[in-house]
mmCIF file of C-alpha atoms and ligand atoms in Angstrom:
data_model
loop_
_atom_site.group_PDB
_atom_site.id
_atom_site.type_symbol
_atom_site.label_atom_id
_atom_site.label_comp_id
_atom_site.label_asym_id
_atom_site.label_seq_id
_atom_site.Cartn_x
_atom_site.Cartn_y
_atom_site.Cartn_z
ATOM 1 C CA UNK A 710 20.812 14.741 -5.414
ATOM 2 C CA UNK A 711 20.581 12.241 -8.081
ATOM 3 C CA UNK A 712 17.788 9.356 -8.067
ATOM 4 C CA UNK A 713 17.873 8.134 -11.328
ATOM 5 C CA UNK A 714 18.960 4.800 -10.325
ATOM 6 C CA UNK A 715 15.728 2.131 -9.870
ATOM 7 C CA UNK A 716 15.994 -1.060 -7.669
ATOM 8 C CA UNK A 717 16.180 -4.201 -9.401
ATOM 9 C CA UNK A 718 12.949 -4.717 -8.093
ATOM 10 C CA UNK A 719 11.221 -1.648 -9.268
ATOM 11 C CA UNK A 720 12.719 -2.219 -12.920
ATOM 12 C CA UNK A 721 11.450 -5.649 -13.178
ATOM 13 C CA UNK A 722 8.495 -4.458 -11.948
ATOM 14 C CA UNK A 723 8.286 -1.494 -14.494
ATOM 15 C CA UNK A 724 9.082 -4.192 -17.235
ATOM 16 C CA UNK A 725 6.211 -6.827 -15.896
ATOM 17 C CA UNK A 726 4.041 -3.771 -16.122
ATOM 18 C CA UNK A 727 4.653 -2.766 -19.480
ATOM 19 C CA UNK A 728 4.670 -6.127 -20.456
ATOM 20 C CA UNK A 729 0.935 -6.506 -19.114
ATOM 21 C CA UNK A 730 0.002 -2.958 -20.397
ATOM 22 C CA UNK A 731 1.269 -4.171 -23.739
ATOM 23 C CA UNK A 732 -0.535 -7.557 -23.600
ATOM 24 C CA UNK A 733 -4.079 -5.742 -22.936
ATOM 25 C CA UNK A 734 -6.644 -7.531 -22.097
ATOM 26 C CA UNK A 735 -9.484 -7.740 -24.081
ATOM 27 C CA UNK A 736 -12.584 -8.400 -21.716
ATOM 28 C CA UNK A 737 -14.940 -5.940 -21.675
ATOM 29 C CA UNK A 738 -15.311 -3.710 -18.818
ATOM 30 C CA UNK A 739 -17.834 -1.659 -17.305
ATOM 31 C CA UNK A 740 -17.271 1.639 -15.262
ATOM 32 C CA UNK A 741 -16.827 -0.140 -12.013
ATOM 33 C CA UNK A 742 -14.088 -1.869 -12.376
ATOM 34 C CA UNK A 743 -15.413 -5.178 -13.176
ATOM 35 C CA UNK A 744 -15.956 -7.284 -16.862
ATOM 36 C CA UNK A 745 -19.204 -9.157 -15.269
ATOM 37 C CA UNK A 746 -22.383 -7.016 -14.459
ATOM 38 C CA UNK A 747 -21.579 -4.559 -11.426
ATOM 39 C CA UNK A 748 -23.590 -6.507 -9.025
ATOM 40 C CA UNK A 749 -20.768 -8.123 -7.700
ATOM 41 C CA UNK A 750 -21.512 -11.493 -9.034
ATOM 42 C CA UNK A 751 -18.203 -12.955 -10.455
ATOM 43 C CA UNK A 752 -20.612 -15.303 -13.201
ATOM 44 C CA UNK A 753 -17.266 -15.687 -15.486
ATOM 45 C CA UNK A 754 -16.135 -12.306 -15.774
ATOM 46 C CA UNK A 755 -13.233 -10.551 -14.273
ATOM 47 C CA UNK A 756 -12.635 -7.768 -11.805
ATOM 48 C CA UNK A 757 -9.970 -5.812 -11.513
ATOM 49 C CA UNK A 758 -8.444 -5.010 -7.904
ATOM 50 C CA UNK A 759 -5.744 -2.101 -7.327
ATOM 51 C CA UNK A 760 -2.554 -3.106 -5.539
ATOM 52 C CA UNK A 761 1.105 -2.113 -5.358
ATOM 53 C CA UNK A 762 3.436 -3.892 -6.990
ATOM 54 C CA UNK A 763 7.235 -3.316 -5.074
ATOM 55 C CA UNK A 764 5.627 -3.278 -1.753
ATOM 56 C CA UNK A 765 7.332 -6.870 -0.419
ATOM 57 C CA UNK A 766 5.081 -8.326 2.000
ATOM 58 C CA UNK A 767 2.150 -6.156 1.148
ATOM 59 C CA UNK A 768 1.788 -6.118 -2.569
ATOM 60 C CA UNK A 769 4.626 -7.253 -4.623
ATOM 61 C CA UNK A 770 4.501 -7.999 -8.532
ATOM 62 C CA UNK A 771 7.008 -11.383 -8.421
ATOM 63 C CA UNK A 772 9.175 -12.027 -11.661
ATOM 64 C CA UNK A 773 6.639 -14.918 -12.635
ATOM 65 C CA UNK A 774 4.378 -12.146 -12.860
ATOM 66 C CA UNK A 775 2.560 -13.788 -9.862
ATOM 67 C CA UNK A 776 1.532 -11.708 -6.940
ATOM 68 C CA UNK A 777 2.360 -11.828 -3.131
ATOM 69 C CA UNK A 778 1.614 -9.803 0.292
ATOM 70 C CA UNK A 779 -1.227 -8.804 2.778
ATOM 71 C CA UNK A 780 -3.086 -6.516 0.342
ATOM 72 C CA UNK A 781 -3.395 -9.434 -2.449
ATOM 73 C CA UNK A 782 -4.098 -12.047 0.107
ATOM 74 C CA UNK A 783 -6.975 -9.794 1.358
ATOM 75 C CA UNK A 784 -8.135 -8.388 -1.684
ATOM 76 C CA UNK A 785 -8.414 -12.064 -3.079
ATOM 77 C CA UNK A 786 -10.221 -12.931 0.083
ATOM 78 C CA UNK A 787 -12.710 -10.106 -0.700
ATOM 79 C CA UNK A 788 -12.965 -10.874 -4.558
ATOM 80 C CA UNK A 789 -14.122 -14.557 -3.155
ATOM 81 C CA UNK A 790 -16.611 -12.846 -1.002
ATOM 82 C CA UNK A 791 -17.900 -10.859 -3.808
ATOM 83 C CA UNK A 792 -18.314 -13.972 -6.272
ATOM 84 C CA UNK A 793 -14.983 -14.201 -7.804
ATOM 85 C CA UNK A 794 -12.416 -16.825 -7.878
ATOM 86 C CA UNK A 795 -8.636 -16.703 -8.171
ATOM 87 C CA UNK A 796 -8.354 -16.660 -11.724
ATOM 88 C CA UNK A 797 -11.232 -13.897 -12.443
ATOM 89 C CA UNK A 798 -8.786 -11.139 -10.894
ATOM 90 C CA UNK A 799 -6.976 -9.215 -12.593
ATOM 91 C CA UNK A 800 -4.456 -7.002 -10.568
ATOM 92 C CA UNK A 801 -3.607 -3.386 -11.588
ATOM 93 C CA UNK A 802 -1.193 -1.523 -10.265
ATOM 94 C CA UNK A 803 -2.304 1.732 -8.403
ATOM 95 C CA UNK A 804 1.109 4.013 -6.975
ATOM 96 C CA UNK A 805 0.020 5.886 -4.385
ATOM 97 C CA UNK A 806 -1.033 9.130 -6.294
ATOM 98 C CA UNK A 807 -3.669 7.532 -8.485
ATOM 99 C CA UNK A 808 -5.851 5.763 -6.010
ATOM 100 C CA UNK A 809 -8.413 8.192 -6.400
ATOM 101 C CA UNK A 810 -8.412 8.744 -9.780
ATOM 102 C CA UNK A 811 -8.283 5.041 -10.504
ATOM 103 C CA UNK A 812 -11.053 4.482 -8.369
ATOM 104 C CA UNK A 813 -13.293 7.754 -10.041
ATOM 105 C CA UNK A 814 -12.907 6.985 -13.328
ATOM 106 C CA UNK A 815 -13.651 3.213 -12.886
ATOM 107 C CA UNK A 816 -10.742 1.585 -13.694
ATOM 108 C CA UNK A 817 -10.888 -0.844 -11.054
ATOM 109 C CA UNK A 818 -13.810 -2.378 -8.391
ATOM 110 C CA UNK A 819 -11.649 -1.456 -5.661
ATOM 111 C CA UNK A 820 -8.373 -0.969 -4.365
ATOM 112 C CA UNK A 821 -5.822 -2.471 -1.416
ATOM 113 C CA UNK A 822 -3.114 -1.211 -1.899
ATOM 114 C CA UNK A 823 -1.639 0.442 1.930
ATOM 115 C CA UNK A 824 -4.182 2.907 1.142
ATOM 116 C CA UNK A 825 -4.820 5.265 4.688
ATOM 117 C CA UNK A 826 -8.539 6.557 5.424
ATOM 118 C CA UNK A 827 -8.643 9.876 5.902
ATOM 119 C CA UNK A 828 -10.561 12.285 5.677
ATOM 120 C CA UNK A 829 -9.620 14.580 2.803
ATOM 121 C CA UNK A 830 -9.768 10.939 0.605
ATOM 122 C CA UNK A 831 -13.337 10.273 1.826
ATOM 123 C CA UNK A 832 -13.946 13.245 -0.227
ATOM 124 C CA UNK A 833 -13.447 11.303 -3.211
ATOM 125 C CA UNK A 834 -13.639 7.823 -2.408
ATOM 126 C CA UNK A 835 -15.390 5.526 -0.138
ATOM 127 C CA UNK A 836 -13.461 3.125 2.259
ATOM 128 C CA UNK A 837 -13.941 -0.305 3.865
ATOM 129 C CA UNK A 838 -12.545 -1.319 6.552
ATOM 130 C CA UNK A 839 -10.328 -0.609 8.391
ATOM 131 C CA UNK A 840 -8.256 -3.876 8.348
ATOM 132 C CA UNK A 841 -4.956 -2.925 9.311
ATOM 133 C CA UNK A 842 -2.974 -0.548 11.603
ATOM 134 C CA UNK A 843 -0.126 0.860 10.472
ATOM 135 C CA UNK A 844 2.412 3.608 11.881
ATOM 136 C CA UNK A 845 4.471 5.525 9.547
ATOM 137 C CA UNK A 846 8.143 5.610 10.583
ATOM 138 C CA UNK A 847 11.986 5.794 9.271
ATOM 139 C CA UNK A 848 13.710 3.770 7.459
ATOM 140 C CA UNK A 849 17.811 4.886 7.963
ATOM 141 C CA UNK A 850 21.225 3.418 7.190
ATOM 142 C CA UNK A 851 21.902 0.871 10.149
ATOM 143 C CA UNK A 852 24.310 3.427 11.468
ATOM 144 C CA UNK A 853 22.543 6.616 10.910
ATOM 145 C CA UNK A 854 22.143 8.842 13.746
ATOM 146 C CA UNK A 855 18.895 9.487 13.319
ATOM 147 C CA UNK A 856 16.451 8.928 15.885
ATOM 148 C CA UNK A 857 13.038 11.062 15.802
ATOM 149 C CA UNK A 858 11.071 12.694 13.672
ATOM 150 C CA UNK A 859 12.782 15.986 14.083
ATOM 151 C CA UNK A 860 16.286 15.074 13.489
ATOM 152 C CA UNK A 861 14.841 14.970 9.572
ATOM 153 C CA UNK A 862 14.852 18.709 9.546
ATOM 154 C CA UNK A 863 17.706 19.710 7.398
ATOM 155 C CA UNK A 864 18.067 16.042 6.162
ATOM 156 C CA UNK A 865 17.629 14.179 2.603
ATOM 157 C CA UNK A 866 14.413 12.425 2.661
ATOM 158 C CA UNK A 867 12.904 10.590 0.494
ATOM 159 C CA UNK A 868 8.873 9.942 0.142
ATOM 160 C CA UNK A 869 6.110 9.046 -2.652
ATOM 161 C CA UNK A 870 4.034 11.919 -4.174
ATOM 162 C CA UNK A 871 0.176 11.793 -2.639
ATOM 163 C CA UNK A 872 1.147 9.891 0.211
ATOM 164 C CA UNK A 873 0.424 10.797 3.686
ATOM 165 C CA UNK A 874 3.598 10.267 4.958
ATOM 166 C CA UNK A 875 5.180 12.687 2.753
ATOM 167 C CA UNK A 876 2.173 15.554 3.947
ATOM 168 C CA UNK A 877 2.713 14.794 7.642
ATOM 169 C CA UNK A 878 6.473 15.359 6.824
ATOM 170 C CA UNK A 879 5.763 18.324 5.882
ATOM 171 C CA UNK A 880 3.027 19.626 7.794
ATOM 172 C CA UNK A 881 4.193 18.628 11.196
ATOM 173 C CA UNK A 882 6.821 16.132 11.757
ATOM 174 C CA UNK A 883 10.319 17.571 10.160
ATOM 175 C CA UNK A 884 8.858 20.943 8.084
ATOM 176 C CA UNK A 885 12.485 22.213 7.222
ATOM 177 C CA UNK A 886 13.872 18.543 5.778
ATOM 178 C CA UNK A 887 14.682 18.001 1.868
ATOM 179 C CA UNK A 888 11.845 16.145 0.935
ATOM 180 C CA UNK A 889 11.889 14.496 -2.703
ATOM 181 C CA UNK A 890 8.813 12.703 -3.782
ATOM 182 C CA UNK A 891 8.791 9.933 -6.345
ATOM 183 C CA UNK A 892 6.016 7.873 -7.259
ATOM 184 C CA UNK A 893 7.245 4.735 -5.671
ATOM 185 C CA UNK A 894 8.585 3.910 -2.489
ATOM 186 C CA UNK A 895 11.314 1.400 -4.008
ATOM 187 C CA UNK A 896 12.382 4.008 -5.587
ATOM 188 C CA UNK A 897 14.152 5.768 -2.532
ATOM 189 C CA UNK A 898 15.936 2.950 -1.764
ATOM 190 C CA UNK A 899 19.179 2.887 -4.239
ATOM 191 C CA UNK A 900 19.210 6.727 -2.675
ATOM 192 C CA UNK A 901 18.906 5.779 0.550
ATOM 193 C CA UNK A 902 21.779 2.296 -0.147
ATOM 194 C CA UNK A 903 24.238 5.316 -2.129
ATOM 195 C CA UNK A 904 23.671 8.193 1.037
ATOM 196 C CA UNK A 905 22.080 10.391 -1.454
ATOM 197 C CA UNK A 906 19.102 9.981 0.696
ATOM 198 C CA UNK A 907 19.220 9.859 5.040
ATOM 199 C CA UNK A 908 15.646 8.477 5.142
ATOM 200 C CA UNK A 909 12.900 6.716 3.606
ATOM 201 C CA UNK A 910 9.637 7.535 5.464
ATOM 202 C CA UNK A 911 6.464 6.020 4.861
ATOM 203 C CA UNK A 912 4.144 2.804 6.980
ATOM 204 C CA UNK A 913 6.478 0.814 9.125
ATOM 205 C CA UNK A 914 4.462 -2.260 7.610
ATOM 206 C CA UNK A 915 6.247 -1.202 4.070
ATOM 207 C CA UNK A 916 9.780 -0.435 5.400
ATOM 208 C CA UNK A 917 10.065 -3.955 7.350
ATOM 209 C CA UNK A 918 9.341 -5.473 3.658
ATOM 210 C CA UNK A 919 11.957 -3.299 2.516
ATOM 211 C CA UNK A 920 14.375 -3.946 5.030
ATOM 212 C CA UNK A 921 14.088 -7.901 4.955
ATOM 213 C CA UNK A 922 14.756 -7.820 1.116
ATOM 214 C CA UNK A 923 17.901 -9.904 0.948
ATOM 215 C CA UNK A 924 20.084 -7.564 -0.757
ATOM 216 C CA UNK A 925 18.898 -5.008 2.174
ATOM 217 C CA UNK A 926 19.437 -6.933 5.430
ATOM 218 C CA UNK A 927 21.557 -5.275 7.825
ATOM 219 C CA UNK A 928 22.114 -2.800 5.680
ATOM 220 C CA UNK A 929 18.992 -0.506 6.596
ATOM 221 C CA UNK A 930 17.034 0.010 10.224
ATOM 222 C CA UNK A 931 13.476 1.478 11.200
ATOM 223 C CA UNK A 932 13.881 4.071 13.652
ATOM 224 C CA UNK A 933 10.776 2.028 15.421
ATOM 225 C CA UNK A 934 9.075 5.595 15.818
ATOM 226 C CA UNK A 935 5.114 5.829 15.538
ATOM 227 C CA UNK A 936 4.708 8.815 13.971
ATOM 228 C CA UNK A 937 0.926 8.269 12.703
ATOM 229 C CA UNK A 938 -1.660 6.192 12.768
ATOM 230 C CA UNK A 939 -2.502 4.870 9.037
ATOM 231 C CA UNK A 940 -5.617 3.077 9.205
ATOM 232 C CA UNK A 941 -5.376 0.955 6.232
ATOM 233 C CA UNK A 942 -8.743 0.781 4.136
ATOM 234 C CA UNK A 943 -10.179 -0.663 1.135
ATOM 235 C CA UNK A 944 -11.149 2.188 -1.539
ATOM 236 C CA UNK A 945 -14.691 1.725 -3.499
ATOM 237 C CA UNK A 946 -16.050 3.917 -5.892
ATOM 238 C CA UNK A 947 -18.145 6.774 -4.501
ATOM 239 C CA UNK A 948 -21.494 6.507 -3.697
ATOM 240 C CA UNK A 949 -21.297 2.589 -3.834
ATOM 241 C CA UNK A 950 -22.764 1.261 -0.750
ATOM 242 C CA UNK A 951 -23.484 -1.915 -1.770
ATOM 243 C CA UNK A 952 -20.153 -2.911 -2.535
ATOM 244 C CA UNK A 953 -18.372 -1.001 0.472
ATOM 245 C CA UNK A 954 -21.105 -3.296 2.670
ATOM 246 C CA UNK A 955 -20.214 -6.441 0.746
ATOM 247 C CA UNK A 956 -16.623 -5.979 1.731
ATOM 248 C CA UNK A 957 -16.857 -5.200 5.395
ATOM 249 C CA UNK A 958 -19.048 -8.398 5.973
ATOM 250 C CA UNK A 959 -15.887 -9.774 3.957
ATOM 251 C CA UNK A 960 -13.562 -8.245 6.238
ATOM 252 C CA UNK A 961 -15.170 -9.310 9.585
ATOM 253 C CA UNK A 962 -15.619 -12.709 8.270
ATOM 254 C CA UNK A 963 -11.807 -13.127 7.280
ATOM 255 C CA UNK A 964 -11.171 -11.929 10.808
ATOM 256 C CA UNK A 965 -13.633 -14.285 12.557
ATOM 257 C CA UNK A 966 -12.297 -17.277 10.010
ATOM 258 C CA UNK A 967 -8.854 -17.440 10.772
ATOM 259 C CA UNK A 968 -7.891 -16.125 7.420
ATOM 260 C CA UNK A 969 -6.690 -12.499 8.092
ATOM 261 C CA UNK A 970 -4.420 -13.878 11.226
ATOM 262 C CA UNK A 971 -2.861 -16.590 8.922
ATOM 263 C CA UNK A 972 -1.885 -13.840 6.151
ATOM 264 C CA UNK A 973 -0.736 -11.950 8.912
ATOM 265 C CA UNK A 974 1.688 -14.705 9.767
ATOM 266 C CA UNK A 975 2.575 -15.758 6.287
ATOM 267 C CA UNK A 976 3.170 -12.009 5.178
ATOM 268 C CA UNK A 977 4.582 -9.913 7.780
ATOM 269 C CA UNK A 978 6.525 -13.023 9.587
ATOM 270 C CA UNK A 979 9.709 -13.154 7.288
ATOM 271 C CA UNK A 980 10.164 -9.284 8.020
ATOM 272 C CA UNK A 981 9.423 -9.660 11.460
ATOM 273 C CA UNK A 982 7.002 -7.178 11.637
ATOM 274 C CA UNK A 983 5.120 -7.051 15.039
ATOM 275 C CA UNK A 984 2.012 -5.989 13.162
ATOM 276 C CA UNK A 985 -1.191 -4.599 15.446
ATOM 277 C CA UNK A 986 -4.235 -6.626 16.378
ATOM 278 C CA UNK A 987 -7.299 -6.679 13.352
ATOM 279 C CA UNK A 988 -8.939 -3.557 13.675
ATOM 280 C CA UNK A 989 -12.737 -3.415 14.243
ATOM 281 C CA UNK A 990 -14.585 -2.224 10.958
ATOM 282 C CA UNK A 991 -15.516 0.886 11.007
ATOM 283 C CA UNK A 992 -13.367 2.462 14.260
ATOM 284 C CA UNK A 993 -10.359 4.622 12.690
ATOM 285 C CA UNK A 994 -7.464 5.062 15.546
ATOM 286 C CA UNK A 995 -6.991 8.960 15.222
ATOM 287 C CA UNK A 996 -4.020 10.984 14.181
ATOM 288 C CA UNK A 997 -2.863 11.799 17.506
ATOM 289 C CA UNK A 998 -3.946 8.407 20.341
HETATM 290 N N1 LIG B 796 -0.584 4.465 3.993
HETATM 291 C C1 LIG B 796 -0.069 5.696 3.508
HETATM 292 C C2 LIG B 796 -0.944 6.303 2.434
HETATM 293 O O1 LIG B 796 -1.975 5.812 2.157
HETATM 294 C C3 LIG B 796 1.366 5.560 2.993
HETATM 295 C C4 LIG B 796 1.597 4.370 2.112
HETATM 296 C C5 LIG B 796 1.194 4.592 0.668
HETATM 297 O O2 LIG B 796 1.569 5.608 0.074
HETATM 298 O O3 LIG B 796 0.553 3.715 0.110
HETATM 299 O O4 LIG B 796 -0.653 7.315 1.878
#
């Protein structure tokens, strides 16, 4: 099975990236993440906020190099929260492996980027939130045959590496399928367009971005099957109560505001994805409800 091919998306988002990586940026930072003092006080400096960047409708690095989805509209309503306007973020991209390390070694204040609590990550990480529900699912040719988890057994599927969609695969809903893991989910799709790949599985909230892209549309389907329960946080460093409290008062108050319904709408709307009501911080839906 060959997936050597990238998306245009993904390349022009590898390009962007390099491009940034190559520009640098020459503000001094600390070890949490931010340029300013670690208080949280934005006072000038910058702070730098993990997010995808080829997750359409969630967190997407555009060709302007500008940024678009759920996770940036929330993470910039939490940098506001925390003292920091528009232009004092700087956006990094964190693929779904290096959360934790990212987070660990300081490399950004925190992270929104689809990014599941659980409990093996609480290990390492603290989380905010939650402040979205999420159900990992399929994403399948439109005439694919597949129809529940199972039917994967047996079957090319593709996945990201550190990812809890591709451990559930694997631990309990299709054990026996061809899994190959990559390191971004736009990555499975030329695989998935050529039949190289039967499925994409990950968050049903990333596939519908996926599946609206207009070189996808009714091309793809989501199997519409809720095979978890990803309760979508927002990772701080360990140990750092102060900020993790900071950003659930942030949270609730985008909820009671208006704000987190109206990037709801603005974000998930063109996919049509019937997304599930704001969580309450600090209640994680379990594995199995
Ligand atoms: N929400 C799941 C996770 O945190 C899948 C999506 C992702 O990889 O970001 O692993």
């Amino acid at each position: 099975m060959k997936l050597r091919k990238v998306t245009a998306v993904s390349a022009a988002a590898l390009v962007l990236a390099l491009t940034a990586t190559a520009c640098g940026s020459d503000d001094k930072k600390d070890d949490t993440g931010s340029s300013a003092s670690s208080s949280g006080s934005g006072s000038g400096g910058k702070i730098k906020i993990g997010i995808k960047y080829d997750q359409p409708g969630l967190g997407l690095k555009k060709p302007d190099g500008s940024f678009a989805g759920f996770d940036v509209d929330v993470a910039t309503y939490v940098a506001k929260e925390l003292g920091y306007e528009p232009n004092q973020i700087e956006f990094v991209e964190t693929k779904s492996a290096d959360r934790e390390n990212a987070i660990s070694r300081g490399d950004v204040k925190f992270i929104a980027a689809t990014y599941s609590i659980t409990d093996e990550r609480k290990k390492k990480v603290d989380f905010a939130g939650p402040y979205l529900l999420a159900h990992q699912d399929l994403l399948v040719k439109s005439d694919s045959d597949i129809s529940k988890g199972t039917d994967l057994n047996g079957k090319n599927l593709c996945s990201v590496t550190g990812s809890t969609s591709a451990q559930n695969v694997q631990k309990s809903i299709a054990p026996k399928a061809n899994l190959k893991e990559v390191s971004t989910y736009s990555e499975c799709l030329a695989g998935l367009q050529s039949g190289a790949i039967d499925a994409l599985t990950t968050d049903d909230s990333i596939l519908a971005g996926f599946a609206a892209q207009d070189q996808y549309k009714g091309k793809f389907k989501l199997a519409g099957l809720k095979l978890s329960n990803e309760n979508y946080g927002i990772g701080v460093k360990k140990g750092d109560t102060a900020t993790t409290d900071k950003i659930n008062a942030a949270l609730e108050k985008m909820v009671s505001d208006g704000s987190w319904d109206k990037a709801v709408t603005a974000n998930f709307g063109p996919a049509n994805y019937k997304n599930e009501p704001a969580p309450k911080i600090g209640v994680i839906v379990p594995k199995a409800s």
